[in-house]
PDB file of C-alpha atoms in Angstrom:
ATOM      1  CA  MET A1135       7.620   9.340 -41.782  1.00 57.00           C
ATOM      2  CA  THR A1136       4.757   8.166 -43.935  1.00 82.00           C
ATOM      3  CA  GLU A1137       2.670  11.111 -46.331  1.00 92.00           C
ATOM      4  CA  PRO A1138       1.294  14.167 -44.675  1.00 95.00           C
ATOM      5  CA  LEU A1139      -2.876  13.728 -43.368  1.00 95.00           C
ATOM      6  CA  ALA A1140      -5.704  15.779 -44.444  1.00 96.00           C
ATOM      7  CA  ALA A1141      -6.502  18.071 -41.623  1.00 96.00           C
ATOM      8  CA  GLY A1142      -9.826  16.618 -41.599  1.00 95.00           C
ATOM      9  CA  VAL A1143      -8.559  13.224 -40.409  1.00 95.00           C
ATOM     10  CA  ALA A1144      -8.224  14.439 -36.419  1.00 97.00           C
ATOM     11  CA  ARG A1145     -10.552  17.649 -36.389  1.00 97.00           C
ATOM     12  CA  THR A1146     -12.122  17.027 -33.610  1.00 98.00           C
ATOM     13  CA  ILE A1147     -15.300  18.383 -31.743  1.00 98.00           C
ATOM     14  CA  GLN A1148     -16.405  18.181 -27.846  1.00 98.00           C
ATOM     15  CA  THR A1149     -19.587  19.246 -27.077  1.00 98.00           C
ATOM     16  CA  LYS A1150     -19.864  20.545 -23.409  1.00 98.00           C
ATOM     17  CA  LEU A1151     -23.270  21.882 -20.977  1.00 97.00           C
ATOM     18  CA  VAL A1152     -22.575  24.629 -18.595  1.00 97.00           C
ATOM     19  CA  LEU A1153     -22.896  24.792 -15.625  1.00 97.00           C
ATOM     20  CA  PRO A1154     -23.402  27.039 -12.730  1.00 97.00           C
ATOM     21  CA  PRO A1155     -19.873  24.902 -11.439  1.00 97.00           C
ATOM     22  CA  ASP A1156     -18.329  26.071 -14.258  1.00 96.00           C
ATOM     23  CA  THR A1157     -19.552  29.723 -13.805  1.00 97.00           C
ATOM     24  CA  ASN A1158     -18.295  33.558 -12.138  1.00 96.00           C
ATOM     25  CA  HIS A1159     -20.718  35.289 -10.253  1.00 95.00           C
ATOM     26  CA  LEU A1160     -22.184  37.011 -13.055  1.00 94.00           C
ATOM     27  CA  GLY A1161     -23.627  33.384 -14.633  1.00 94.00           C
ATOM     28  CA  THR A1162     -20.691  33.255 -17.774  1.00 96.00           C
ATOM     29  CA  ILE A1163     -18.356  30.826 -17.721  1.00 97.00           C
ATOM     30  CA  PHE A1164     -15.057  31.409 -16.359  1.00 97.00           C
ATOM     31  CA  GLY A1165     -11.865  32.088 -18.940  1.00 97.00           C
ATOM     32  CA  GLY A1166      -9.840  29.767 -16.861  1.00 97.00           C
ATOM     33  CA  THR A1167     -12.536  27.063 -17.376  1.00 97.00           C
ATOM     34  CA  VAL A1168     -12.307  27.953 -21.897  1.00 98.00           C
ATOM     35  CA  LEU A1169      -8.683  27.635 -21.727  1.00 98.00           C
ATOM     36  CA  ALA A1170      -9.015  23.718 -19.876  1.00 98.00           C
ATOM     37  CA  TYR A1171     -11.235  22.958 -22.454  1.00 98.00           C
ATOM     38  CA  ILE A1172      -9.659  24.603 -25.055  1.00 98.00           C
ATOM     39  CA  ASP A1173      -6.362  23.085 -24.149  1.00 98.00           C
ATOM     40  CA  GLU A1174      -7.120  19.404 -24.092  1.00 98.00           C
ATOM     41  CA  ILE A1175      -9.565  19.567 -27.621  1.00 98.00           C
ATOM     42  CA  ALA A1176      -6.508  20.587 -29.004  1.00 98.00           C
ATOM     43  CA  ALA A1177      -4.335  17.941 -26.806  1.00 98.00           C
ATOM     44  CA  ILE A1178      -6.823  15.308 -28.598  1.00 98.00           C
ATOM     45  CA  THR A1179      -6.346  16.896 -31.946  1.00 98.00           C
ATOM     46  CA  ALA A1180      -2.719  16.482 -31.772  1.00 98.00           C
ATOM     47  CA  MET A1181      -2.513  12.986 -30.868  1.00 98.00           C
ATOM     48  CA  ARG A1182      -5.499  12.049 -33.196  1.00 98.00           C
ATOM     49  CA  HIS A1183      -2.979  13.893 -35.638  1.00 98.00           C
ATOM     50  CA  SER A1184       0.218  12.372 -34.783  1.00 97.00           C
ATOM     51  CA  GLY A1185      -0.847   9.155 -33.353  1.00 97.00           C
ATOM     52  CA  LYS A1186       1.599   9.757 -29.732  1.00 97.00           C
ATOM     53  CA  ALA A1187       1.244  11.394 -26.505  1.00 98.00           C
ATOM     54  CA  VAL A1188       1.730  15.639 -26.856  1.00 98.00           C
ATOM     55  CA  VAL A1189       3.099  18.099 -24.459  1.00 98.00           C
ATOM     56  CA  THR A1190       1.579  21.803 -24.599  1.00 98.00           C
ATOM     57  CA  ALA A1191       4.399  24.090 -25.768  1.00 95.00           C
ATOM     58  CA  SER A1192       2.872  27.214 -25.750  1.00 93.00           C
ATOM     59  CA  ILE A1193      -0.501  29.297 -26.581  1.00 94.00           C
ATOM     60  CA  ASP A1194      -0.493  32.058 -29.168  1.00 90.00           C
ATOM     61  CA  THR A1195      -3.498  33.196 -29.088  1.00 91.00           C
ATOM     62  CA  VAL A1196      -6.800  33.751 -26.908  1.00 97.00           C
ATOM     63  CA  ASN A1197      -9.327  36.031 -28.115  1.00 97.00           C
ATOM     64  CA  PHE A1198     -12.777  36.146 -25.809  1.00 97.00           C
ATOM     65  CA  LEU A1199     -15.349  37.436 -28.178  1.00 97.00           C
ATOM     66  CA  SER A1200     -18.618  36.504 -26.142  1.00 96.00           C
ATOM     67  CA  SER A1201     -19.362  34.351 -23.399  1.00 95.00           C
ATOM     68  CA  ALA A1202     -21.646  31.367 -22.879  1.00 97.00           C
ATOM     69  CA  LYS A1203     -24.172  31.340 -20.271  1.00 96.00           C
ATOM     70  CA  VAL A1204     -25.619  28.448 -17.954  1.00 96.00           C
ATOM     71  CA  GLY A1205     -27.718  26.008 -19.802  1.00 96.00           C
ATOM     72  CA  ASP A1206     -26.023  26.893 -22.776  1.00 97.00           C
ATOM     73  CA  ILE A1207     -24.663  23.979 -25.330  1.00 98.00           C
ATOM     74  CA  PHE A1208     -20.958  24.857 -25.494  1.00 98.00           C
ATOM     75  CA  ILE A1209     -18.887  23.747 -28.216  1.00 98.00           C
ATOM     76  CA  LEU A1210     -15.278  23.013 -28.956  1.00 98.00           C
ATOM     77  CA  GLU A1211     -13.641  22.004 -32.177  1.00 98.00           C
ATOM     78  CA  GLY A1212     -10.044  21.518 -33.397  1.00 98.00           C
ATOM     79  CA  VAL A1213      -8.058  21.198 -35.829  1.00 98.00           C
ATOM     80  CA  VAL A1214      -4.573  20.750 -36.631  1.00 98.00           C
ATOM     81  CA  ILE A1215      -3.651  23.699 -39.226  1.00 97.00           C
ATOM     82  CA  SER A1216       0.172  23.534 -39.267  1.00 96.00           C
ATOM     83  CA  THR A1217       3.138  21.245 -38.680  1.00 97.00           C
ATOM     84  CA  GLY A1218       7.020  21.517 -37.893  1.00 95.00           C
ATOM     85  CA  ARG A1219       9.657  18.342 -36.983  1.00 96.00           C
ATOM     86  CA  THR A1220       7.103  17.373 -33.630  1.00 97.00           C
ATOM     87  CA  SER A1221       5.407  20.245 -33.334  1.00 96.00           C
ATOM     88  CA  MET A1222       2.238  20.636 -34.182  1.00 97.00           C
ATOM     89  CA  GLU A1223      -0.624  24.401 -34.723  1.00 97.00           C
ATOM     90  CA  VAL A1224      -3.580  23.537 -33.191  1.00 98.00           C
ATOM     91  CA  TYR A1225      -6.944  26.056 -33.961  1.00 97.00           C
ATOM     92  CA  VAL A1226      -9.823  25.574 -31.664  1.00 98.00           C
ATOM     93  CA  LYS A1227     -12.998  27.620 -31.939  1.00 98.00           C
ATOM     94  CA  ALA A1228     -15.880  27.841 -29.789  1.00 98.00           C
ATOM     95  CA  GLU A1229     -18.837  28.718 -29.817  1.00 98.00           C
ATOM     96  CA  CYS A1230     -22.109  28.477 -27.214  1.00 97.00           C
ATOM     97  CA  GLN A1231     -25.661  27.800 -28.255  1.00 98.00           C
ATOM     98  CA  GLN A1232     -28.942  29.086 -26.642  1.00 95.00           C
ATOM     99  CA  ILE A1233     -31.372  25.549 -25.589  1.00 93.00           C
ATOM    100  CA  GLU A1234     -34.119  27.788 -26.671  1.00 93.00           C
ATOM    101  CA  THR A1235     -33.388  29.113 -30.319  1.00 95.00           C
ATOM    102  CA  GLY A1236     -30.472  26.681 -31.367  1.00 94.00           C
ATOM    103  CA  ASN A1237     -28.683  30.297 -31.859  1.00 96.00           C
ATOM    104  CA  ARG A1238     -24.826  29.799 -31.696  1.00 97.00           C
ATOM    105  CA  ASN A1239     -22.587  32.639 -31.029  1.00 97.00           C
ATOM    106  CA  LEU A1240     -18.121  32.453 -31.600  1.00 98.00           C
ATOM    107  CA  THR A1241     -17.666  33.151 -28.240  1.00 98.00           C
ATOM    108  CA  THR A1242     -13.525  32.510 -27.971  1.00 98.00           C
ATOM    109  CA  THR A1243     -10.757  31.325 -31.080  1.00 98.00           C
ATOM    110  CA  ALA A1244      -7.277  29.628 -29.843  1.00 98.00           C
ATOM    111  CA  ILE A1245      -3.869  28.170 -31.639  1.00 97.00           C
ATOM    112  CA  LEU A1246      -2.084  26.333 -29.405  1.00 97.00           C
ATOM    113  CA  THR A1247       2.044  24.421 -29.731  1.00 97.00           C
ATOM    114  CA  MET A1248       1.370  20.873 -29.862  1.00 98.00           C
ATOM    115  CA  VAL A1249       4.867  19.086 -29.134  1.00 98.00           C
ATOM    116  CA  ALA A1250       4.889  14.794 -29.910  1.00 98.00           C
ATOM    117  CA  VAL A1251       6.847  12.672 -28.376  1.00 98.00           C
ATOM    118  CA  ASP A1252       8.042   9.490 -27.195  1.00 96.00           C
ATOM    119  CA  GLY A1253       7.981   7.218 -24.518  1.00 94.00           C
ATOM    120  CA  ASP A1254      10.063   8.829 -22.850  1.00 95.00           C
ATOM    121  CA  GLY A1255       8.763  12.169 -23.060  1.00 95.00           C
ATOM    122  CA  LYS A1256      11.142  13.552 -25.984  1.00 97.00           C
ATOM    123  CA  PRO A1257      10.077  15.391 -29.071  1.00 98.00           C
ATOM    124  CA  THR A1258       9.630  12.798 -31.672  1.00 97.00           C
ATOM    125  CA  PRO A1259       8.507  13.864 -35.553  1.00 97.00           C
ATOM    126  CA  VAL A1260       5.160  13.955 -37.111  1.00 97.00           C
ATOM    127  CA  VAL A1261       3.598  13.575 -40.582  1.00 97.00           C
ATOM    128  CA  GLY A1262       2.901  16.766 -42.247  1.00 97.00           C
ATOM    129  CA  VAL A1263      -1.034  18.049 -42.957  1.00 97.00           C
ATOM    130  CA  ILE A1264      -2.722  19.182 -45.609  1.00 96.00           C
ATOM    131  CA  PRO A1265      -5.104  22.287 -45.118  1.00 96.00           C
ATOM    132  CA  GLU A1266      -8.817  21.825 -46.619  1.00 96.00           C
ATOM    133  CA  THR A1267     -10.858  24.500 -45.941  1.00 95.00           C
ATOM    134  CA  PRO A1268     -10.250  28.382 -47.322  1.00 96.00           C
ATOM    135  CA  ALA A1269      -9.614  28.866 -43.098  1.00 94.00           C
ATOM    136  CA  GLU A1270      -6.896  26.351 -43.102  1.00 95.00           C
ATOM    137  CA  LYS A1271      -5.269  27.657 -45.843  1.00 95.00           C
ATOM    138  CA  GLU A1272      -4.879  31.049 -44.625  1.00 95.00           C
ATOM    139  CA  LEU A1273      -3.651  29.523 -41.696  1.00 94.00           C
ATOM    140  CA  PHE A1274      -1.266  27.549 -42.741  1.00 93.00           C
ATOM    141  CA  LYS A1275       0.611  30.024 -45.287  1.00 93.00           C
ATOM    142  CA  SER A1276       0.763  32.177 -42.454  1.00 92.00           C
ATOM    143  CA  ALA A1277       1.708  29.687 -39.700  1.00 91.00           C
ATOM    144  CA  GLN A1278       5.956  31.171 -40.566  1.00 89.00           C
ATOM    145  CA  GLU A1279       5.443  34.811 -39.102  1.00 91.00           C
ATOM    146  CA  ARG A1280       3.226  32.824 -35.910  1.00 91.00           C
ATOM    147  CA  LYS A1281       6.257  30.517 -35.698  1.00 88.00           C
ATOM    148  CA  GLN A1282       8.833  33.854 -34.990  1.00 89.00           C
ATOM    149  CA  ARG A1283       6.557  35.604 -33.653  1.00 88.00           C
ATOM    150  CA  ARG A1284       6.568  32.645 -30.938  1.00 87.00           C
ATOM    151  CA  MET A1285      11.143  32.475 -31.232  1.00 86.00           C
ATOM    152  CA  LYS A1286      11.118  36.117 -30.782  1.00 86.00           C
ATOM    153  CA  VAL A1287       8.823  36.239 -27.618  1.00 84.00           C
ATOM    154  CA  ASN A1288      10.694  32.802 -26.230  1.00 81.00           C
ATOM    155  CA  GLU A1289      14.173  35.134 -26.584  1.00 84.00           C
ATOM    156  CA  PHE A1290      12.742  38.306 -24.600  1.00 77.00           C
ATOM    157  CA  ALA A1291      11.040  35.945 -21.886  1.00 78.00           C
ATOM    158  CA  LYS A1292      15.196  34.533 -21.538  1.00 80.00           C
ATOM    159  CA  GLU A1293      15.989  37.891 -21.318  1.00 79.00           C
ATOM    160  CA  LEU A1294      14.649  38.070 -18.351  1.00 78.00           C
ATOM    161  CA  CYS A1295      14.967  35.572 -16.748  1.00 72.00           C
TER     162      CYS A1295
END
């Protein structure tokens, strides 16, 4: 196992253009499209951190705060905010930028858990992360609470089956 990596090492930014096929009858981006983008950037961020292939274990929270419209620039940023033995929590934020004004609005935030896997698809260890920004440090501090909440939800889900 090597030394923990600074969060900025794997920070990933993607920029997309919101096009008509990405939108609903109101001209705003589909939530499912946003979720696909979020899952993709979380995977890329986790792969950059771990140097391994990853799978999505959970999407803990998704907050749709505002919409992006056709013609907006859609900007996603992912960063690893905590790690377990084989897992990584990735925080993703999405903003839209209006071309004419340059104004940016936060549209979506999410926290996903990604698991690094080896060539056989088995979980494999990952290095730790060192949070850098005040927001990353806050998210890092609350990681254990989120993990316990996920475990409770998983237990409840098993009881329902």
